[in-house]
Amino acid sequence: MSSHNQDTTVAQTTQEARMGEGVDDRFNSKLREAFGSSPFILTKFDNFMNWVRGSSMFMLQFGIACCSIEMMHTYAVKHDLDRFGAGVPRASPRQADVIIVPGTIVSKFAPRMKRVYDQMPEPKFVVSMGSCTCSGGPFQEGYNVLKGAEEVIPCDIHIPGCPPRPEALVYGIAKLQERIANGESSPVTVKPYELEQFGDLEQDELVQHLADQIDEEDLVMRYNWAESQ
Amino acid sequence: MSLEAPEPATQADVGVTDDGLDYDTLEALLGDVVIDRETHLNAEAFVVQPDRVVDALSVLKNKAGFDHLSCVTAQEYEDRYESIYHLKKFDDPTQEVSVVVPTSVHDPTSQSAESVFRTADWHEREAYDLVGIEYDDHPDLRRILLPETWQGHPLRLDADQEQPQVVPLREHANPLQEDHPGGSDTMFLNIGPHHPATHGVLHLKTTLNGEQVADVESDIGYLHRCEEQMCQQGTYRHQIMPYPDRWDYISAGMLNEWAYARTAEDLADIEVPEYAQVIRTMSAELCRIASHLLALGTFALDIYGDFTAIFMYSIRDREVVQDILEDLTGQRLMFNYFRLGGVAWDLPEPREQFFEKTRDFLDELPSRLEEYHNLVTGNEVLQMRSVDTGVIEPEVAKNYGCTGPVARGSGIDYDLRRDDPYGYYEELDWDVVTEDGCDNFSRLLVRLREVEESGKIIDQCLNLLEEWPEDERTIQSNVPRTIKPDPDTEIYRAVEGAKGELGIYIRSDGTDKPGRFKIRSPCFSNLQSLPEMAEGEFIPDLIAALGSLDIVLGEVDR
Ligand code: SF4
């Protein structure tokens, strides 16, 4: 957001001129101070949209494991995530912008989570909360456990911790908001499972190799993509 | 018992003597069913033929009063498979007996116990799923925790834990496709696994007749994160303790840690100093309060859909408890505070400040509870919704192996803290809470009244701790660096967790890691009884019944 970088003293004088003598700046808002007396802002529409987007985010009400207890505490009194313009858990993925993935993802749940993610409208953002969603965490060696949410859906922010404190979650989400406001909207990452949807990719050997492995119907949830190259 | 047995008093006492159970009498009662006897640390075990399981269990249940099938453990040895049925009495859980059923390696098939104990249904499905033992005459032997397409049985000795598995995307078929199956006038409805009312990742397949629930089947396993495998890979001394925190993660960490501590301490014969026991008791009860408060908040959330008042109130009180626990342990949720032989460290300095903070919370508790009673239990709307819905009769609850507030809400006077004492509970003055309503309301009431009792316990512990002489504050006994219990020692021990009887079976194999580590989760058994509560009720009552069961999926699926 760029705005008039007006000298505050000038703004003060203009304000005085407009509001008359004797009114102190007790009722003056920061925003007014920043904008000066001008009722207009000149900015790019994109910038404006990014700013709006980052300032009002709807979270998906989505709990998986232990981390979701701390997530609930972050939503509720004391930490109150809503103060930062990102709270209001929505029960339906179709109404949400952000999905916090709070917990261990196992083979049986991964396809369901992918589906919930697919149901969210663009642009959508993913916060992976806790070590489990970053890497599998304490259960990394488990036969049934995915080594992180990123094997299924692309993540924007990782918040390590087991569980991360609510403060950490607030910080992570604030960072995400900051990034969104700065125009770093969700990167279009081609995830292996999306290769077929991205059929206009140059069909080099690697793409071919990976695409061959995917059946339209089946999703290989426990596949180590990194090493399959 | 009294329903089917004409003279319950005499029959239930077979083999009971003044100094414990006389297993010879029991063996005589069982007759030729028994082919061998084993000694486990907690009880004697009778070995029976794989095709005589029903005989053995029904004699023990109907003639000797062992009416509680606490757990079924399955495991593989080099030369055989084995299912162990851990039996107890609801009247006196210190009276235990185990039934061991060995089967051959080539054909691991034994008779199902489902016809004697309903709870065996899920336990045997789990055994089939993870270890691969087949049960004859089981009504519905399918995988329960792992996806249907899973290859192999992961807890077998030769299982490759790294083997890639295919979980098909077609599993997430459109749920509405299956509406009105076969053109009948019932409707099929999926609830979950991602649904605000399921308290986590639980999938309920419900069949509706109008708005009435005709059938409900829980599909679990969406959070099966291999807890047993993790514990079997960890060393007794330090590596296992962090995991119990993550079974029942609703702040009930210490209660779970205690389950492991108790089992391992009995297994390796470790003493715990009295001072540490008092700290354990205090911290465990703080956890119970936090856990019950969340149960209350989410139950109100389910009934009223009210995210603003009651839920926030209970979270606010939980924050206070969590602060106290953080002062004590350094963590808000995953405490990892117990150690074998004691606790990790003493109360935080300055002690006065800690006492004051905890006392402030306790002083405030009665008025908070009064407020909850005004808001929740005294509220006519909630009473209309929860009284006489989700009814489960005590006999049925016992058959399903329900424990904890669910059992106590059905008038079953069963609390391991009193009946199978551990820690410092015996020395303290408190009561076991029961309610006779058998419905959703009773279960809620039991939890609220238990919070009160926990407050009493904590208060007495604080008094003790305050006056404890400074030079006797031993927080840990001397424990060897590596613990290696004798090979083939087997033990099953349980504690009263927040949701009920949380048991652990450990078989040592002579190394510093357990050979088999099996968790008996109270939620697993409690959840199995959901159809009994919900069938014939309306959908909102199904949701209320689920809320009043207070399950946590981390513990159901493990
Ligand atoms: S990171 Fe830790 S607290 Fe979070 S879900 Fe995983 S095990 Fe639970």
PDB file of N, CA and C in Angstrom, chain B residues 147-177:
ATOM      1  N   PRO B 147      -6.921 -48.411   5.787  1.00  0.00           N
ATOM      2  CA  PRO B 147      -7.824 -48.427   4.630  1.00  0.00           C
ATOM      3  C   PRO B 147      -8.009 -49.841   4.088  1.00  0.00           C
ATOM      4  N   GLU B 148      -9.147 -50.070   3.481  1.00  0.00           N
ATOM      5  CA  GLU B 148      -9.475 -51.405   2.969  1.00  0.00           C
ATOM      6  C   GLU B 148      -8.412 -51.948   2.022  1.00  0.00           C
ATOM      7  N   THR B 149      -7.730 -51.034   1.324  1.00  0.00           N
ATOM      8  CA  THR B 149      -6.798 -51.478   0.295  1.00  0.00           C
ATOM      9  C   THR B 149      -5.412 -51.791   0.831  1.00  0.00           C
ATOM     10  N   TRP B 150      -5.223 -51.683   2.107  1.00  0.00           N
ATOM     11  CA  TRP B 150      -3.893 -51.883   2.690  1.00  0.00           C
ATOM     12  C   TRP B 150      -3.388 -53.292   2.411  1.00  0.00           C
ATOM     13  N   GLN B 151      -2.120 -53.382   2.099  1.00  0.00           N
ATOM     14  CA  GLN B 151      -1.513 -54.691   1.851  1.00  0.00           C
ATOM     15  C   GLN B 151      -0.744 -55.127   3.090  1.00  0.00           C
ATOM     16  N   GLY B 152      -1.034 -56.318   3.586  1.00  0.00           N
ATOM     17  CA  GLY B 152      -0.278 -56.851   4.708  1.00  0.00           C
ATOM     18  C   GLY B 152      -0.817 -56.378   6.048  1.00  0.00           C
ATOM     19  N   HIS B 153      -0.140 -56.848   7.110  1.00  0.00           N
ATOM     20  CA  HIS B 153      -0.544 -56.496   8.472  1.00  0.00           C
ATOM     21  C   HIS B 153       0.664 -55.882   9.166  1.00  0.00           C
ATOM     22  N   PRO B 154       0.604 -54.598   9.486  1.00  0.00           N
ATOM     23  CA  PRO B 154       1.818 -53.868   9.853  1.00  0.00           C
ATOM     24  C   PRO B 154       2.492 -54.303  11.148  1.00  0.00           C
ATOM     25  N   LEU B 155       1.795 -54.934  12.070  1.00  0.00           N
ATOM     26  CA  LEU B 155       2.478 -55.294  13.314  1.00  0.00           C
ATOM     27  C   LEU B 155       2.982 -56.733  13.293  1.00  0.00           C
ATOM     28  N   ARG B 156       2.995 -57.344  12.130  1.00  0.00           N
ATOM     29  CA  ARG B 156       3.636 -58.655  12.054  1.00  0.00           C
ATOM     30  C   ARG B 156       5.141 -58.485  12.125  1.00  0.00           C
ATOM     31  N   LEU B 157       5.804 -59.571  12.486  1.00  0.00           N
ATOM     32  CA  LEU B 157       7.251 -59.466  12.664  1.00  0.00           C
ATOM     33  C   LEU B 157       7.956 -59.152  11.360  1.00  0.00           C
ATOM     34  N   ASP B 158       7.436 -59.689  10.255  1.00  0.00           N
ATOM     35  CA  ASP B 158       8.147 -59.508   8.984  1.00  0.00           C
ATOM     36  C   ASP B 158       7.574 -58.340   8.176  1.00  0.00           C
ATOM     37  N   ALA B 159       6.724 -57.521   8.788  1.00  0.00           N
ATOM     38  CA  ALA B 159       6.102 -56.445   8.019  1.00  0.00           C
ATOM     39  C   ALA B 159       7.138 -55.390   7.648  1.00  0.00           C
ATOM     40  N   ASP B 160       7.025 -54.885   6.430  1.00  0.00           N
ATOM     41  CA  ASP B 160       7.909 -53.822   5.981  1.00  0.00           C
ATOM     42  C   ASP B 160       7.192 -52.495   6.194  1.00  0.00           C
ATOM     43  N   GLN B 161       7.652 -51.766   7.193  1.00  0.00           N
ATOM     44  CA  GLN B 161       6.950 -50.534   7.553  1.00  0.00           C
ATOM     45  C   GLN B 161       7.093 -49.456   6.486  1.00  0.00           C
ATOM     46  N   GLU B 162       8.031 -49.627   5.572  1.00  0.00           N
ATOM     47  CA  GLU B 162       8.284 -48.596   4.578  1.00  0.00           C
ATOM     48  C   GLU B 162       7.544 -48.851   3.281  1.00  0.00           C
ATOM     49  N   GLN B 163       6.926 -50.000   3.189  1.00  0.00           N
ATOM     50  CA  GLN B 163       6.316 -50.395   1.930  1.00  0.00           C
ATOM     51  C   GLN B 163       5.298 -49.357   1.460  1.00  0.00           C
ATOM     52  N   PRO B 164       5.437 -48.889   0.215  1.00  0.00           N
ATOM     53  CA  PRO B 164       4.449 -47.916  -0.269  1.00  0.00           C
ATOM     54  C   PRO B 164       3.078 -48.575  -0.383  1.00  0.00           C
ATOM     55  N   GLN B 165       2.065 -47.819  -0.068  1.00  0.00           N
ATOM     56  CA  GLN B 165       0.712 -48.359  -0.134  1.00  0.00           C
ATOM     57  C   GLN B 165      -0.121 -47.478  -1.044  1.00  0.00           C
ATOM     58  N   VAL B 166      -1.080 -48.068  -1.657  1.00  0.00           N
ATOM     59  CA  VAL B 166      -1.953 -47.299  -2.526  1.00  0.00           C
ATOM     60  C   VAL B 166      -3.296 -47.095  -1.826  1.00  0.00           C
ATOM     61  N   VAL B 167      -3.635 -45.851  -1.638  1.00  0.00           N
ATOM     62  CA  VAL B 167      -4.962 -45.547  -1.097  1.00  0.00           C
ATOM     63  C   VAL B 167      -5.734 -44.841  -2.194  1.00  0.00           C
ATOM     64  N   PRO B 168      -6.739 -45.475  -2.711  1.00  0.00           N
ATOM     65  CA  PRO B 168      -7.365 -44.939  -3.916  1.00  0.00           C
ATOM     66  C   PRO B 168      -8.178 -43.682  -3.668  1.00  0.00           C
ATOM     67  N   LEU B 169      -8.128 -42.839  -4.648  1.00  0.00           N
ATOM     68  CA  LEU B 169      -8.909 -41.612  -4.610  1.00  0.00           C
ATOM     69  C   LEU B 169     -10.397 -41.906  -4.711  1.00  0.00           C
ATOM     70  N   ARG B 170     -10.722 -43.050  -5.307  1.00  0.00           N
ATOM     71  CA  ARG B 170     -12.135 -43.358  -5.479  1.00  0.00           C
ATOM     72  C   ARG B 170     -12.815 -43.545  -4.134  1.00  0.00           C
ATOM     73  N   GLU B 171     -11.997 -43.662  -3.083  1.00  0.00           N
ATOM     74  CA  GLU B 171     -12.609 -43.739  -1.759  1.00  0.00           C
ATOM     75  C   GLU B 171     -13.394 -42.493  -1.438  1.00  0.00           C
ATOM     76  N   HIS B 172     -13.002 -41.370  -2.041  1.00  0.00           N
ATOM     77  CA  HIS B 172     -13.784 -40.199  -1.696  1.00  0.00           C
ATOM     78  C   HIS B 172     -14.881 -39.948  -2.744  1.00  0.00           C
ATOM     79  N   ALA B 173     -15.643 -40.968  -2.958  1.00  0.00           N
ATOM     80  CA  ALA B 173     -16.763 -40.867  -3.889  1.00  0.00           C
ATOM     81  C   ALA B 173     -17.795 -39.879  -3.352  1.00  0.00           C
ATOM     82  N   ASN B 174     -18.571 -39.354  -4.240  1.00  0.00           N
ATOM     83  CA  ASN B 174     -19.611 -38.410  -3.854  1.00  0.00           C
ATOM     84  C   ASN B 174     -20.569 -39.041  -2.852  1.00  0.00           C
ATOM     85  N   PRO B 175     -20.663 -38.482  -1.661  1.00  0.00           N
ATOM     86  CA  PRO B 175     -21.477 -39.136  -0.634  1.00  0.00           C
ATOM     87  C   PRO B 175     -22.958 -39.183  -1.001  1.00  0.00           C
ATOM     88  N   LEU B 176     -23.392 -38.268  -1.829  1.00  0.00           N
ATOM     89  CA  LEU B 176     -24.818 -38.252  -2.129  1.00  0.00           C
ATOM     90  C   LEU B 176     -25.208 -39.309  -3.153  1.00  0.00           C
ATOM     91  N   GLN B 177     -24.175 -39.859  -3.823  1.00  0.00           N
ATOM     92  CA  GLN B 177     -24.469 -40.898  -4.798  1.00  0.00           C
ATOM     93  C   GLN B 177     -25.220 -42.066  -4.179  1.00  0.00           C
TER      94      GLN B 177
END
